[in-house]
Coordinates of C-alpha atoms and ligand atoms in Angstrom, one line a residue:
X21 CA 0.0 0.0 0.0
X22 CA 1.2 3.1 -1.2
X23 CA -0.6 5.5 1.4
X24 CA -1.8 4.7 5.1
X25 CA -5.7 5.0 4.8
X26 CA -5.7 4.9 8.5
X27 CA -3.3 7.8 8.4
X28 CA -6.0 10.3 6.4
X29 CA -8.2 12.2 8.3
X30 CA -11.9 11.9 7.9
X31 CA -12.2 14.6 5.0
X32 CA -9.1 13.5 3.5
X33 CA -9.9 10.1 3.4
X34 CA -13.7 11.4 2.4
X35 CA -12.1 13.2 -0.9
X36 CA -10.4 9.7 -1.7
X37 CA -13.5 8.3 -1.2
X38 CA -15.1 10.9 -4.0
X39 CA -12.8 11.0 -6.3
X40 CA -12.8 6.9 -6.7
X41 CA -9.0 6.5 -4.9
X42 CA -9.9 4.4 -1.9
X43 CA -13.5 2.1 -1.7
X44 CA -15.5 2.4 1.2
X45 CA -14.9 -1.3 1.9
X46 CA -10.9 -1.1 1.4
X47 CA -11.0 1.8 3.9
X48 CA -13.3 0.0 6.5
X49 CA -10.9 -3.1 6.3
X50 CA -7.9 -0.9 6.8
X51 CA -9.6 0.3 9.9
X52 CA -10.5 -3.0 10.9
X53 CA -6.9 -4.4 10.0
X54 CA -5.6 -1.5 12.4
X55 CA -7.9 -2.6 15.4
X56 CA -6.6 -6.3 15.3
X57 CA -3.1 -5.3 15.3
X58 CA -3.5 -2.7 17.4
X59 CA -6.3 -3.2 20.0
X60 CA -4.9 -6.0 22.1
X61 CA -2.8 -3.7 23.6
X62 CA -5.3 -0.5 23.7
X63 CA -8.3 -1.9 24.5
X64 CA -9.9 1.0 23.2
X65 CA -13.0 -1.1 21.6
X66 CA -15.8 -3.7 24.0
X67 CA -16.8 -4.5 20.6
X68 CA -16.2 -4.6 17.1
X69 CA -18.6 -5.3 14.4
X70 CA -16.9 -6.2 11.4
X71 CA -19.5 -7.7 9.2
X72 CA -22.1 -4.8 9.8
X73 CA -19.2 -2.0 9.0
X74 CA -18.2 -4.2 6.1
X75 CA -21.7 -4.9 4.8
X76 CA -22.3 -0.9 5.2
X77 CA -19.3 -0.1 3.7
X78 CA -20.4 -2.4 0.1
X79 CA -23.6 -1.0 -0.1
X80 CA -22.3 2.9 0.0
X81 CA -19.8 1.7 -2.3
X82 CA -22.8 0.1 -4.5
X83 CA -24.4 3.5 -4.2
X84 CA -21.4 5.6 -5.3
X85 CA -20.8 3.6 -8.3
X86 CA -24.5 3.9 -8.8
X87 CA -24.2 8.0 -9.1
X88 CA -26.6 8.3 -6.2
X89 CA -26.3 11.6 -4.2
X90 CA -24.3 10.8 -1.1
X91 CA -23.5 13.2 2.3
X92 CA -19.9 14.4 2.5
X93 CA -18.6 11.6 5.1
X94 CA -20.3 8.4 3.2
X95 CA -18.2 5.5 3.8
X96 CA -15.8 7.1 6.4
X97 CA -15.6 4.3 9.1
X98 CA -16.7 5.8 12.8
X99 CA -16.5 4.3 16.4
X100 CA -18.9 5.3 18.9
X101 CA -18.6 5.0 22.5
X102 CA -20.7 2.5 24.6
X103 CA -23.1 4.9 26.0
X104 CA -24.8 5.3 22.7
X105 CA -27.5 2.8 21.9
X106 CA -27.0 1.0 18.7
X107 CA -30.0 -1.8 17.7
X108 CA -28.7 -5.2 17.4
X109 CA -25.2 -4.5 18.9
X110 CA -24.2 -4.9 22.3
X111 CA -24.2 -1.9 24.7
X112 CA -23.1 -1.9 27.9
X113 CA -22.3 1.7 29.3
X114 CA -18.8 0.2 30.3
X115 CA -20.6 -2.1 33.1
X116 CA -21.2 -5.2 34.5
X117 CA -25.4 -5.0 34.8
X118 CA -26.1 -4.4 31.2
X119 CA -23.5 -7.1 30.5
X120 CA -25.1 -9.1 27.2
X121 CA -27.6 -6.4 26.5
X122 CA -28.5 -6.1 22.9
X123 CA -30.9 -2.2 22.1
X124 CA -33.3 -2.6 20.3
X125 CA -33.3 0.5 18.6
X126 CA -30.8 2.7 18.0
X127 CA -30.2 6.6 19.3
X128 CA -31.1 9.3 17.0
X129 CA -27.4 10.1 16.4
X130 CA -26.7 6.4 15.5
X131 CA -29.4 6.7 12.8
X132 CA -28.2 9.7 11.6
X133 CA -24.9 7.9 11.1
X134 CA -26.4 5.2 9.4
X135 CA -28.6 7.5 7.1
X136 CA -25.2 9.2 6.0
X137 CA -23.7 5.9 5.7
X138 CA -20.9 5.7 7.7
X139 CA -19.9 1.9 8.7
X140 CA -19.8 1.7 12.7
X141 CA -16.7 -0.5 13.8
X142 CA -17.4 -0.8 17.1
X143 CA -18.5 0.1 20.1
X144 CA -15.9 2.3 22.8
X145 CA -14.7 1.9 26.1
X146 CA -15.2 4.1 28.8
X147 CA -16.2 4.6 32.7
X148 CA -18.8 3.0 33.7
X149 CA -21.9 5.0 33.2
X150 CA -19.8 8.0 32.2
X151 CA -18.5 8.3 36.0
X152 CA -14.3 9.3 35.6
X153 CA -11.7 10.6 34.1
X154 CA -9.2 8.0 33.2
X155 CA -11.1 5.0 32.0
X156 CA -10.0 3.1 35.1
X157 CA -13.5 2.5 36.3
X158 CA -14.5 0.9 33.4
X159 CA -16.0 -3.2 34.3
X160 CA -14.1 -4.0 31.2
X161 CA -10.9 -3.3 31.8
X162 CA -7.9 -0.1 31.2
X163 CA -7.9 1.7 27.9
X164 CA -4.2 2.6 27.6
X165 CA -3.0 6.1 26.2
X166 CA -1.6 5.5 22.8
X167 CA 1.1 8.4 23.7
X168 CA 2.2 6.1 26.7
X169 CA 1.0 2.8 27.6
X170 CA 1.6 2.7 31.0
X171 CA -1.2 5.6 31.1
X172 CA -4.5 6.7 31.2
X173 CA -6.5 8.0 27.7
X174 CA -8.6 10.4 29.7
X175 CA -12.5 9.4 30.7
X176 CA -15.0 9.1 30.7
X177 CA -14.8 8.5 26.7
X178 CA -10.8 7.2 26.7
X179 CA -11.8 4.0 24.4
X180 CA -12.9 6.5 21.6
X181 CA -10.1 9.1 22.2
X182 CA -7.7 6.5 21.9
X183 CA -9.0 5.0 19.3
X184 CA -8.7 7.9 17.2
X185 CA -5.3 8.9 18.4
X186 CA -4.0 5.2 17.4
X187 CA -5.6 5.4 13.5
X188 CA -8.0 2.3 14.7
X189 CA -11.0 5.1 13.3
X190 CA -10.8 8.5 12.0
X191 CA -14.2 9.7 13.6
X192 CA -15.4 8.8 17.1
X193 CA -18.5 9.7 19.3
X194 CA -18.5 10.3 22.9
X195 CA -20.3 12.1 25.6
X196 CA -19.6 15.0 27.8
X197 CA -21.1 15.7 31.1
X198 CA -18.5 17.4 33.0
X199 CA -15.6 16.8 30.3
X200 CA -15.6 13.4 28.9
X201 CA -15.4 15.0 25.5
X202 CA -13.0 17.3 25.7
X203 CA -9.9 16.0 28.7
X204 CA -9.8 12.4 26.9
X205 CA -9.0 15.1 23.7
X206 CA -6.5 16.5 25.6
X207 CA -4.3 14.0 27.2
X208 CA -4.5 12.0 23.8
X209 CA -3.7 14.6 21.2
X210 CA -7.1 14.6 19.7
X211 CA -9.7 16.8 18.9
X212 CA -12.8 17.0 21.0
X213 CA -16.3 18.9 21.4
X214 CA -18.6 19.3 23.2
X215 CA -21.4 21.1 21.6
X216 CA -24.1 23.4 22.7
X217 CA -26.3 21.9 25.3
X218 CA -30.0 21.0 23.0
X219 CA -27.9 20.6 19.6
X220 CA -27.3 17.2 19.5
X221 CA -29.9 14.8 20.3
X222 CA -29.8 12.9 23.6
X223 CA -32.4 10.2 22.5
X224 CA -31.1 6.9 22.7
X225 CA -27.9 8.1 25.5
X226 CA -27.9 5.7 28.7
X227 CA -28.4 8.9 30.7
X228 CA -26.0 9.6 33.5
X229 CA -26.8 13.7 34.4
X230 CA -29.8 15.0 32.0
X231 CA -29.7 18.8 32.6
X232 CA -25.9 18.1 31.9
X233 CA -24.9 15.2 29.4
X234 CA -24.3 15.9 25.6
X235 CA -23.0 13.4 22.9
X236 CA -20.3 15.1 20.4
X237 CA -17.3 14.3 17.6
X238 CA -14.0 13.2 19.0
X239 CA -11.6 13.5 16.0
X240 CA -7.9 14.4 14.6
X241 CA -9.0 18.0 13.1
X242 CA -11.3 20.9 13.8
X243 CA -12.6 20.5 10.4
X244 CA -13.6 17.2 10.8
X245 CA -15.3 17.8 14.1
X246 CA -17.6 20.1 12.6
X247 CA -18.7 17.8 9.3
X248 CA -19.1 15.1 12.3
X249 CA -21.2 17.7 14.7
X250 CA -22.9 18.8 11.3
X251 CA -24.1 15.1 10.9
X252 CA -25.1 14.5 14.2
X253 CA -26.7 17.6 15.4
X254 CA -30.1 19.4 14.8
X255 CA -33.7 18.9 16.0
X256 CA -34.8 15.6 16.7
X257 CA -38.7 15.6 18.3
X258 CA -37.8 12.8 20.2
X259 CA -35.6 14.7 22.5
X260 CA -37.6 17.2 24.5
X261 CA -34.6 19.4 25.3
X262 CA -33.4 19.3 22.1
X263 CA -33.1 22.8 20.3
X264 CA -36.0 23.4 17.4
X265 CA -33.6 25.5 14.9
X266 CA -31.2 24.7 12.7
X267 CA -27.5 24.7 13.4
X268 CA -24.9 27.0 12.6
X269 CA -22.7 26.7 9.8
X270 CA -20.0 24.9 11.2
X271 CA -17.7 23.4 8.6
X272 CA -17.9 26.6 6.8
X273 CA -16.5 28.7 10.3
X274 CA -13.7 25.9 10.4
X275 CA -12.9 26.4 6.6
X276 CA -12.9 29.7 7.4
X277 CA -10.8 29.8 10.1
X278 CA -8.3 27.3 8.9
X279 CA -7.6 30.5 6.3
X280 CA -6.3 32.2 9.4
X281 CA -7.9 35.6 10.0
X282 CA -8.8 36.3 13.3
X283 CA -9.3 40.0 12.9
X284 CA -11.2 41.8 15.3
X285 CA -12.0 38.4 17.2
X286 CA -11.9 38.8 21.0
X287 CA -10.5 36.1 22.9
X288 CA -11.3 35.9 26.5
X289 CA -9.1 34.1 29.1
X290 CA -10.7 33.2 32.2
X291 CA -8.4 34.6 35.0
X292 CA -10.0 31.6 37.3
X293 CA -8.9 28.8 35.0
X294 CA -5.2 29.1 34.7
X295 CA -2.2 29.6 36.8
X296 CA -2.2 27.4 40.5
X297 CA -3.0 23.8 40.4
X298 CA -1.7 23.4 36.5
X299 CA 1.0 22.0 35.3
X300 CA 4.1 24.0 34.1
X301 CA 4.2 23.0 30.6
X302 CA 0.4 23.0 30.5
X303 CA 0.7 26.7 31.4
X304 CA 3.7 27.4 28.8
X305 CA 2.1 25.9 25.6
X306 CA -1.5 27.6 26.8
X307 CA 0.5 30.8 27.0
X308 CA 2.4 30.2 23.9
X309 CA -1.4 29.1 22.4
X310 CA -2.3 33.2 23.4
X311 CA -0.2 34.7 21.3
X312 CA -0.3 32.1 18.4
X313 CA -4.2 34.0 18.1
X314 CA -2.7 37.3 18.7
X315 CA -0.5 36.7 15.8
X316 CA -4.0 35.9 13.8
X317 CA -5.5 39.3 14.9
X318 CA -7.3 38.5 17.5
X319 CA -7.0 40.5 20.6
X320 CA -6.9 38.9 23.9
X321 CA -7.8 39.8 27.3
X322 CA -8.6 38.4 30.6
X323 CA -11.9 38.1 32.1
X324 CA -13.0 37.2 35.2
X325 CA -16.3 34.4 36.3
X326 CA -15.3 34.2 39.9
X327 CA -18.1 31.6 40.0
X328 CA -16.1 29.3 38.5
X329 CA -14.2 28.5 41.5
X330 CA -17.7 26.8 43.3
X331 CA -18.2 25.0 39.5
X332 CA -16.9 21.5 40.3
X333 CA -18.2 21.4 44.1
X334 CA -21.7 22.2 42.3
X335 CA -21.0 20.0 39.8
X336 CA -20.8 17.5 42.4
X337 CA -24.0 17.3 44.0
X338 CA -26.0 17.9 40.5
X339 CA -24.7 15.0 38.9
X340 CA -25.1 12.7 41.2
X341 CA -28.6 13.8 42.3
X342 CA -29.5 12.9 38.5
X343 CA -27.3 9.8 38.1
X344 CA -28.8 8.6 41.5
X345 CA -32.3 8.9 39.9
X346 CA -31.0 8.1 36.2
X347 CA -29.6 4.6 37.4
X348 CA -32.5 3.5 39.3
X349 CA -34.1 2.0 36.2
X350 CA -30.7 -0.6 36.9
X351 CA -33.3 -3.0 38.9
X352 CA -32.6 -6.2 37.8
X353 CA -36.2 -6.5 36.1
X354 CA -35.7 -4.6 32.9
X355 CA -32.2 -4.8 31.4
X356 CA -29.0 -7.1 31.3
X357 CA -27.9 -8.7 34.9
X358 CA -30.1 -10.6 37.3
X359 CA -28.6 -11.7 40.5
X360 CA -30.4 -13.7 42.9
X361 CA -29.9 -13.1 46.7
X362 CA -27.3 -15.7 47.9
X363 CA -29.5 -17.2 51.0
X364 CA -32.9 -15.9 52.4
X365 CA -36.5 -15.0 51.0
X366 CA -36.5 -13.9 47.1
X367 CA -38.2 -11.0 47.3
X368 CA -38.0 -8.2 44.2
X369 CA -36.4 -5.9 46.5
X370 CA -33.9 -8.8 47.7
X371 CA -33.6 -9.3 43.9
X372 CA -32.9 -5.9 42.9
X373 CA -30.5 -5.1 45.8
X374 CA -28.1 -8.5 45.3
X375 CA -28.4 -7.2 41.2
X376 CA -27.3 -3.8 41.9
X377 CA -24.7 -5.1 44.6
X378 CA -23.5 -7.1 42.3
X379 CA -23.7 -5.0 39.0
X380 CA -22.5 -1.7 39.6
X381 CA -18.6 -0.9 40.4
X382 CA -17.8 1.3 43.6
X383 CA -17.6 4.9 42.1
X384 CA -21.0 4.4 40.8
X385 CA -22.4 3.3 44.1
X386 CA -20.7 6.1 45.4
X387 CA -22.0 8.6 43.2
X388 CA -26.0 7.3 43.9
X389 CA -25.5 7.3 47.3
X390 CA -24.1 10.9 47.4
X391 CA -27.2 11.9 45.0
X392 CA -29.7 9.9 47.1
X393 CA -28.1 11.9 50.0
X394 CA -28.0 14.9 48.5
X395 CA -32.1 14.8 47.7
X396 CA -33.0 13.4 51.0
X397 CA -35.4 15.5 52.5
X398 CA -33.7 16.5 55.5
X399 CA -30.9 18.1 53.1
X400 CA -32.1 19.3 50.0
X401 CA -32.2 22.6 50.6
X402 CA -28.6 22.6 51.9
X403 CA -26.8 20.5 49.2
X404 CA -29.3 20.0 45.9
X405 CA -31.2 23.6 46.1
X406 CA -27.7 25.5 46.9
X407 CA -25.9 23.9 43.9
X408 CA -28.4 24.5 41.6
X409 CA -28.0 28.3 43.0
X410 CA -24.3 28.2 42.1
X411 CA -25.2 26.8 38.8
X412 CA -27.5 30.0 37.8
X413 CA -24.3 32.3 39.1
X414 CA -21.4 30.2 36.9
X415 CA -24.3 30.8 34.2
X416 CA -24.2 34.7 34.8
X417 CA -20.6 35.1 34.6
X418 CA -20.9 33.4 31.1
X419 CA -23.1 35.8 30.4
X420 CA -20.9 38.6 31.4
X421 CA -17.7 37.0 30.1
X422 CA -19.2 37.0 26.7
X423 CA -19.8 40.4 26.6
X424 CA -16.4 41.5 27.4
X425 CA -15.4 39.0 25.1
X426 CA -16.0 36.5 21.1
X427 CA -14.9 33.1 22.8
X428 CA -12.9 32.2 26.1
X429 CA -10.3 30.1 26.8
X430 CA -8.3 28.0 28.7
X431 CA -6.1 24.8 29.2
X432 CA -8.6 22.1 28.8
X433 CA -7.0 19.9 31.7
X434 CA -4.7 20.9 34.4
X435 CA -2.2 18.1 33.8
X436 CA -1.0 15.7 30.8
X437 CA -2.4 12.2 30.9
X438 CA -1.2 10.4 34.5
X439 CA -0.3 6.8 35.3
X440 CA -2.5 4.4 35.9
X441 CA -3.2 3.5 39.7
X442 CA -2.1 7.6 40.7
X443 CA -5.6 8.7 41.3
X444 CA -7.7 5.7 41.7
X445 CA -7.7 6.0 45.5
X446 CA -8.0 9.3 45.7
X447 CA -11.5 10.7 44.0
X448 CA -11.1 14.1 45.2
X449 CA -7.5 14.5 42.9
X450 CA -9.8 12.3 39.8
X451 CA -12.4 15.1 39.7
X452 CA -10.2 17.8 39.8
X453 CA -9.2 16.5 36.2
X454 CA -12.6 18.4 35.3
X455 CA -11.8 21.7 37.1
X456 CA -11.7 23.6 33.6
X457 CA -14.5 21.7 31.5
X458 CA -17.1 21.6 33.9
X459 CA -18.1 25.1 34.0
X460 CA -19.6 24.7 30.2
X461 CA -21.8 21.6 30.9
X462 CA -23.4 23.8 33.8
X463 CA -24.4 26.6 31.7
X464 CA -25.1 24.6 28.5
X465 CA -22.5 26.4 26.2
X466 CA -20.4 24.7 23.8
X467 CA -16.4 23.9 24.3
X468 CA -13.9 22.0 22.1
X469 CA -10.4 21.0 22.8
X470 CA -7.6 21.0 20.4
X471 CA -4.2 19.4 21.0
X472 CA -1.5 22.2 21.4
X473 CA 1.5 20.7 21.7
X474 CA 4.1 18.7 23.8
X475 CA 4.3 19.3 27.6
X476 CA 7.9 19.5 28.9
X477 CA 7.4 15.4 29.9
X478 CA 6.6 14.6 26.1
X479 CA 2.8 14.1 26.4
X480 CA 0.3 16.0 24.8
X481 CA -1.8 18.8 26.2
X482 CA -5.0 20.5 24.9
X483 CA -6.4 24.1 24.4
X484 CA -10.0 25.0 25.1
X485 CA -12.3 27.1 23.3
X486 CA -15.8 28.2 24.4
X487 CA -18.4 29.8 22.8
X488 CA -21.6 31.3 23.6
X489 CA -24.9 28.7 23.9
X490 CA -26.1 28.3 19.9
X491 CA -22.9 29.6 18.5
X492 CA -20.5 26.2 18.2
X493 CA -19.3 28.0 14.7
X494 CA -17.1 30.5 16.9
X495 CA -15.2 27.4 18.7
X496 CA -14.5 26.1 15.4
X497 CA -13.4 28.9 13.7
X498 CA -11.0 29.9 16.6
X499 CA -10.1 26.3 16.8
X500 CA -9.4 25.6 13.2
X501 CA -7.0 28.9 13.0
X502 CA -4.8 27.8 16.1
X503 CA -4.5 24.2 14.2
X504 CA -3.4 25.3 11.0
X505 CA -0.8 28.0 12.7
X506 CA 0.2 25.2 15.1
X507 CA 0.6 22.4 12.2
X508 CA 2.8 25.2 10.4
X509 CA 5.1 25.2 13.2
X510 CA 5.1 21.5 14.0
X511 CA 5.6 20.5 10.2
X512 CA 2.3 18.3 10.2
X513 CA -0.2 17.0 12.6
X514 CA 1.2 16.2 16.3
X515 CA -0.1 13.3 16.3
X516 CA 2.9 12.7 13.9
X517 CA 4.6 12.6 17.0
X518 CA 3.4 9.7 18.6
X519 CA 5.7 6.8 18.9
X520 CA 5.0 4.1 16.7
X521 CA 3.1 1.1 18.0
X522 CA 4.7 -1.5 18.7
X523 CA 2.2 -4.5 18.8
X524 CA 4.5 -7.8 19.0
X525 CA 6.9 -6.2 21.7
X526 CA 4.0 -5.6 23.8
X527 CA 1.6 -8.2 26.2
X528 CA -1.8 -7.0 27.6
Ligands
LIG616 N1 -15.1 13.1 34.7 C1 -16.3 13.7 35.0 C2 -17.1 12.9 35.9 O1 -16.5 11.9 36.4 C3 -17.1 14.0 33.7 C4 -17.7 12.8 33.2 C5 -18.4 13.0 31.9 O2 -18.3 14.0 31.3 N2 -19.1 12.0 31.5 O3 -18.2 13.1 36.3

């Protein structure tokens, strides 16, 4: 083979793809080629479904051939992370109680995808139920960071993050609640948004926090983050949050931005998300980031949300308080696992408790019983009621922020990816990971993170850009102009940089 298909990214491979260079079924088997020599050791996929992506990838070949009209990413393979409900293929939410549970329909996005006719390889790892930062509390075992194998990919949504960073799939979904998006991005050198809270439909997600989850693109360029968002996004009736208007041009802002005119763009950096607590060459490349866009013609200055500082204790007690209620369809009755008490009367609730004993992994039971705490009666008022007061006040100084300033921005995770093991112990220092993103799922706005270079250890490290609610083409445009300045620099893509693979050298 002349060229590495699995090098290309999505619109590159997508113009081979027009122009009759590459089949969709060649591409899907390079893909799928990639993932068996390279997914022993990553772990990055629970599941991989050859024969559909392959049968998928025929028939839009078939249709090409045919003349038929097709959408601008037909026959670009795509992964999408367990959380997502797919009809006919297993989805487990990385855990043990929906072990062997096969939807029976798929989420809105997942049609979308198959509408447009992109064959689905597989199915991602992550936390279970979308609860961490590193992957490590998946039921199924460590996704390892393709930069470093002896580290995490980021979490929730590491298994698609790595799987992009490693070549096994040019496009990836995930989800984002407090970050799970955008930090697996990050510490893997991969693009990653999160988009406007309502723009992408959330029918068919196993729900962790409602008022706070969003599914979005995970990718190796802005550009192709927005033809993915592009797909994905838009009204969908079936999802009552879901925003009735159509969305913003958004590969058009990238395109545009990737020209590299930032003119009269103001760039807002949030005073309360830089500085103490982040790492030194987090700090330097973020700095460095600043005047990369003052280069462009943007101008940048600081703005305060002093808010921001009560964000993540917030975040805290509203996600739980939703996962606790979210979860408790997990009963034993309805879906996947059913454990039977181990002596005594079999009662349901017998039933459901030894099934939820059994099923769910310990940061999940911690996070219910927090929520289930923090709703009791007795402390609503103190916990639930003065969160969701922090959350309208984080959602004022967004307002505020974006007066003063176009987009704001910061490092989008205090530190490069860690080892595994560092933070398992310690769930304080694992949530702090989130200390930067978590401020946009509160108010709903969008956020993407794009890599922006090495850190002084070697590992990569991520630049955030938000935008106002309703206006993801801002973050894109931004986002595409620091990539193409950045690439110019770096002579390429940095994931260029990533050592090679070694598969045969290597045991799980
Ligand atoms: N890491 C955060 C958490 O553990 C965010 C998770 C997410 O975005 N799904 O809650």
């Amino acid at each position: 083979m002349t060229t590495d298909i699995t090098r290309l990214s999505a619109s590159e491979l997508a113009a081979s793809l027009a122009d009759g260079t590459v089949s969709s079924v060649e591409a899907t088997q390079a893909h799928l080629d990639r993932i068996a020599e390279v997914d022993g050791d990553l772990n990055a996929f629970l599941h991989v479904s050859a024969e559909e992506a392959l049968a998928t990838a025929a028939d839009v070949d078939a249709r090409r051939s045919a003349g038929d009209e097709l959408g601008p990413l037909a026959g670009v393979p795509i992964a999408i992370k367990d959380v997502v409900v797919t009809k006919g293929l297993p989805t487990t939410a990385g855990s043990k109680i929906l072990e062997g549970w096969i939807p029976p329909y798929d989420a809105t996005l997942v049609e979308r995808i198959k509408a447009a006719g992109l064959p689905i390889l597989g199915k991602t790892n992550m936390d279970e139920f979308a609860m961490g930062s590193s992957t490590e509390h998946s039921a199924y075992g460590n996704t390892r960071n393709p930069w470093d194998l002896d580290r995490i990919p980021g979490g929730s949504g590491g298994g698609s993050a790595a799987a992009v960073a490693a070549f096994e799939a040019p496009l990836a979904i995930g989800t984002d609640t407090g970050g799970s998006i955008r930090q697996p991005g990050a510490v893997t050198g991969t693009v990653g948004a999160k988009p406007t809270y309502g723009g992408v439909s959330r029918y068919g997600l196993i729900a962790m926090a409602s008022s706070l989850d969003q599914a979005g693109p995970v990718t190796r360029t802005v550009l192709d983050a927005a033809l993915l968002h592009e797909l994905i996004g838009g009204h969908d009736p079936r999802d009552s949050t879901s925003i009735p208007e159509a969305l913003p041009r958004l590969a058009d802002a990238a395109r545009l931005g990737a020209a590299g005119d930032l003119k009269g763009l103001r760039v807002g950096v949030v005073k309360e998300l830089s500085g103490e607590g982040y790492q030194e060459g987090v700090s330097a490349r973020f700095a460095e980031s600043l005047d990369t866009l003052r280069a462009l013609g943007a101008e940048v200055v600081e703005v305060s949300c002093p808010h921001f500082t009560y964000a993540l204790d917030a975040y805290y007690l509203i996600m739980p308080a939703e996962a606790s209620s979210n979860l408790a369809k997990f009963d034993g009755m309805r879906f996947g696992l059913r454990v039977q008490p181990s002596e005594g009367p079999v009662t349901a609730e017998r039933v459901m408790a030894a099934t939820r004993g059994t099923g769910f992994g310990d940061e999940v039971k911690r996070r219910v019983i927090l929520g289930t705490y923090a709703l009791s009666a007795g402390y609503y008022d103190a916990y639930y009621g003065s969160a969701q007061k922090v959350r309208t006040l984080v959602q004022r100084d967004f307002a505020a922020a974006f007066d003063q300033a176009d987009v704001l921005v910061s490092p989008t995770a205090p530190t490069t990816a860690f080892k595994f093991g560092e933070k398992l112990d310690d769930p304080l220092a694992m949530y702090l990971n989130d200390v930067a993103t978590i401020p946009a799922n509160l108010a709903g706005v969008p956020g993407v993170s794009v890599p922006n270079g090495l850190s002084d250890d070697g590992l990569p490290v991520g630049f955030q850009i938000l935008a106002p609610a309703k206006a993801d083409d801002r973050m894109y445009r931004v986002g595409a102009a620091l990539e193409a300045s950045l690439e110019k620099t770096w002579g390429g893509p940095l994931l260029a940089q990533a050592p090679e693979l070694k598969t045969t050298e290597l045991t799980r």
